[in-house]
mmCIF file of C-alpha atoms in Angstrom:
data_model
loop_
_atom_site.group_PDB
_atom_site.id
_atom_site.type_symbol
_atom_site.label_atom_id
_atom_site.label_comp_id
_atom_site.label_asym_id
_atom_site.label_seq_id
_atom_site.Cartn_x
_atom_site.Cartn_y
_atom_site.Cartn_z
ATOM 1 C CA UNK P 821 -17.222 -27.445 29.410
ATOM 2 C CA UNK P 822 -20.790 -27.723 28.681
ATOM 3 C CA UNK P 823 -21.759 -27.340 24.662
ATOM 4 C CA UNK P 824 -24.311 -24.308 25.556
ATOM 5 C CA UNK P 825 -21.185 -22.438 26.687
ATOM 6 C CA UNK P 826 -18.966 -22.847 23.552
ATOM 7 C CA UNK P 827 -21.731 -21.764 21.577
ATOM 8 C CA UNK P 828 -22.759 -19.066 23.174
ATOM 9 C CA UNK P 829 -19.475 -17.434 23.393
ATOM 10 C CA UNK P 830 -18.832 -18.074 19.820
ATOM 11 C CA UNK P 831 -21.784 -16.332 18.792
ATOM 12 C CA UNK P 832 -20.966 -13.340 21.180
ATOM 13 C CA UNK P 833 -17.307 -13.448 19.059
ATOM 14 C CA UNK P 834 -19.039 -13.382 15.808
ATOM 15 C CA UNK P 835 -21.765 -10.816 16.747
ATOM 16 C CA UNK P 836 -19.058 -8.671 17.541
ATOM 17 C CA UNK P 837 -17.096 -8.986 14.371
ATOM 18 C CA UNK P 838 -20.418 -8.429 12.133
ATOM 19 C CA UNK P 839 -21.040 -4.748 14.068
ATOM 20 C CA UNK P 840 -18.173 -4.030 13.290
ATOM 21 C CA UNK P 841 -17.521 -2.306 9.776
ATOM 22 C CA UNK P 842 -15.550 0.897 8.900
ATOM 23 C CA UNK P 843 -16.738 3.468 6.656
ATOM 24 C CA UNK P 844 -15.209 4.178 3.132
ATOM 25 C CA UNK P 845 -14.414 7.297 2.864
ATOM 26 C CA UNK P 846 -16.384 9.056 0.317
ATOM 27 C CA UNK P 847 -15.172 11.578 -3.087
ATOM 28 C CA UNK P 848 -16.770 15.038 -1.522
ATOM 29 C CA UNK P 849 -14.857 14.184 1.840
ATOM 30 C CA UNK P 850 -11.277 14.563 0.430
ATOM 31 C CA UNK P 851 -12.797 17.746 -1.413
ATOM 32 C CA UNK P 852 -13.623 19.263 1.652
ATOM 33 C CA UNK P 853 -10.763 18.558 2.922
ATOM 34 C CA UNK P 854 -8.831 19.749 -0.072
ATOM 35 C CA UNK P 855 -10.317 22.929 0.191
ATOM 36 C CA UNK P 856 -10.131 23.766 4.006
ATOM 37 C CA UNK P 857 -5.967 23.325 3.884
ATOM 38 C CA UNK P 858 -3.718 26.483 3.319
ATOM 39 C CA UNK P 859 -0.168 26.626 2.988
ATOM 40 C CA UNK P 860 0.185 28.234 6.705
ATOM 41 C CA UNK P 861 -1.011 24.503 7.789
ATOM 42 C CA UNK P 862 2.336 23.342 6.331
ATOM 43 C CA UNK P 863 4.453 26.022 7.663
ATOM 44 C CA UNK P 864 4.010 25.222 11.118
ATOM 45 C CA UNK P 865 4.234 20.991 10.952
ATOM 46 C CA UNK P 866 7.472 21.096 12.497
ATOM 47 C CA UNK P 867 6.446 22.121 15.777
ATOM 48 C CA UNK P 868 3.625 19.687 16.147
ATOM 49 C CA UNK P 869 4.921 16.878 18.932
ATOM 50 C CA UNK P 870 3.034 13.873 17.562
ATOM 51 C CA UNK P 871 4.459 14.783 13.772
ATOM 52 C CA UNK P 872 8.328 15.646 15.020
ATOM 53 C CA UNK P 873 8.186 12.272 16.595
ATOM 54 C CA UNK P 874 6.960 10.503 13.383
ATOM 55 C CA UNK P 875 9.210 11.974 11.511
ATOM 56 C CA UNK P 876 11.938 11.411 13.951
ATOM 57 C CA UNK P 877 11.277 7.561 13.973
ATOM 58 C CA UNK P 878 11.075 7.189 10.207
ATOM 59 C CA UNK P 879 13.994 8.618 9.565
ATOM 60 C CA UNK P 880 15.801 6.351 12.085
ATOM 61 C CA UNK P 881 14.243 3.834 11.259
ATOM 62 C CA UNK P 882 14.987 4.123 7.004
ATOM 63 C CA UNK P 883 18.643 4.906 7.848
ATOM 64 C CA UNK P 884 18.833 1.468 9.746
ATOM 65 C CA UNK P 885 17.179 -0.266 7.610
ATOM 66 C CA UNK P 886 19.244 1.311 4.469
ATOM 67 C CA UNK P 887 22.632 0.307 6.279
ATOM 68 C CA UNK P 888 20.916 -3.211 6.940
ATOM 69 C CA UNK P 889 20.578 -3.496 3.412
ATOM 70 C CA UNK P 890 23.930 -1.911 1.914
ATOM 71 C CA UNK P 891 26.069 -4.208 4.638
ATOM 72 C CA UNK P 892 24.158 -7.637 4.252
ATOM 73 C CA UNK P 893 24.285 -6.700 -0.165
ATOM 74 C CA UNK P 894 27.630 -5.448 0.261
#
C-alpha cells in the first residue's frame, strides 16, 4: 500500500468528521415548543405505534432488569 493512499483516505475520514457538527438547541426553541402543546396531545399518546412500543419495551425491559437485581442481591 502506497503512502499517497493512506493519506488520502485519512484525510477523507477526518474531513468527514469536521462537517459534521450538531446544532444545540437554542432557549426560544423549547418555548415554542412549550407553547404549541395542549393537553389533547397527551390524551391520545396511547394509540401512537412508535410510543406503545417504547413504552412496551421499557417496561419489559425495567421489570427484568428489577428481578435481575432483587435475585442476584437477594
Amino acid at each position: 500500500m502506497d503512502k499517497d493512499d493512506t493519506k488520502s483516505s485519512e484525510m477523507q475520514t477526518s474531513d468527514y468528521i469536521q462537517t459534521e457538527k450538531i446544532q444545540e438547541p437554542q432557549p426560544s426553541d423549547f418555548v415554542e415548543i412549550m407553547k404549541n402543546l395542549n393537553i389533547d396531545d397527551f390524551k391520545n399518546v396511547g394509540k401512537m405505534a412508535c410510543f406503545r412500543g417504547s413504552l412496551l419495551n421499557g417496561i419489559g425491559g425495567g421489570a427484568t432488569i428489577g428481578a435481575l437485581r432483587y435475585m442476584l442481591k437477594g
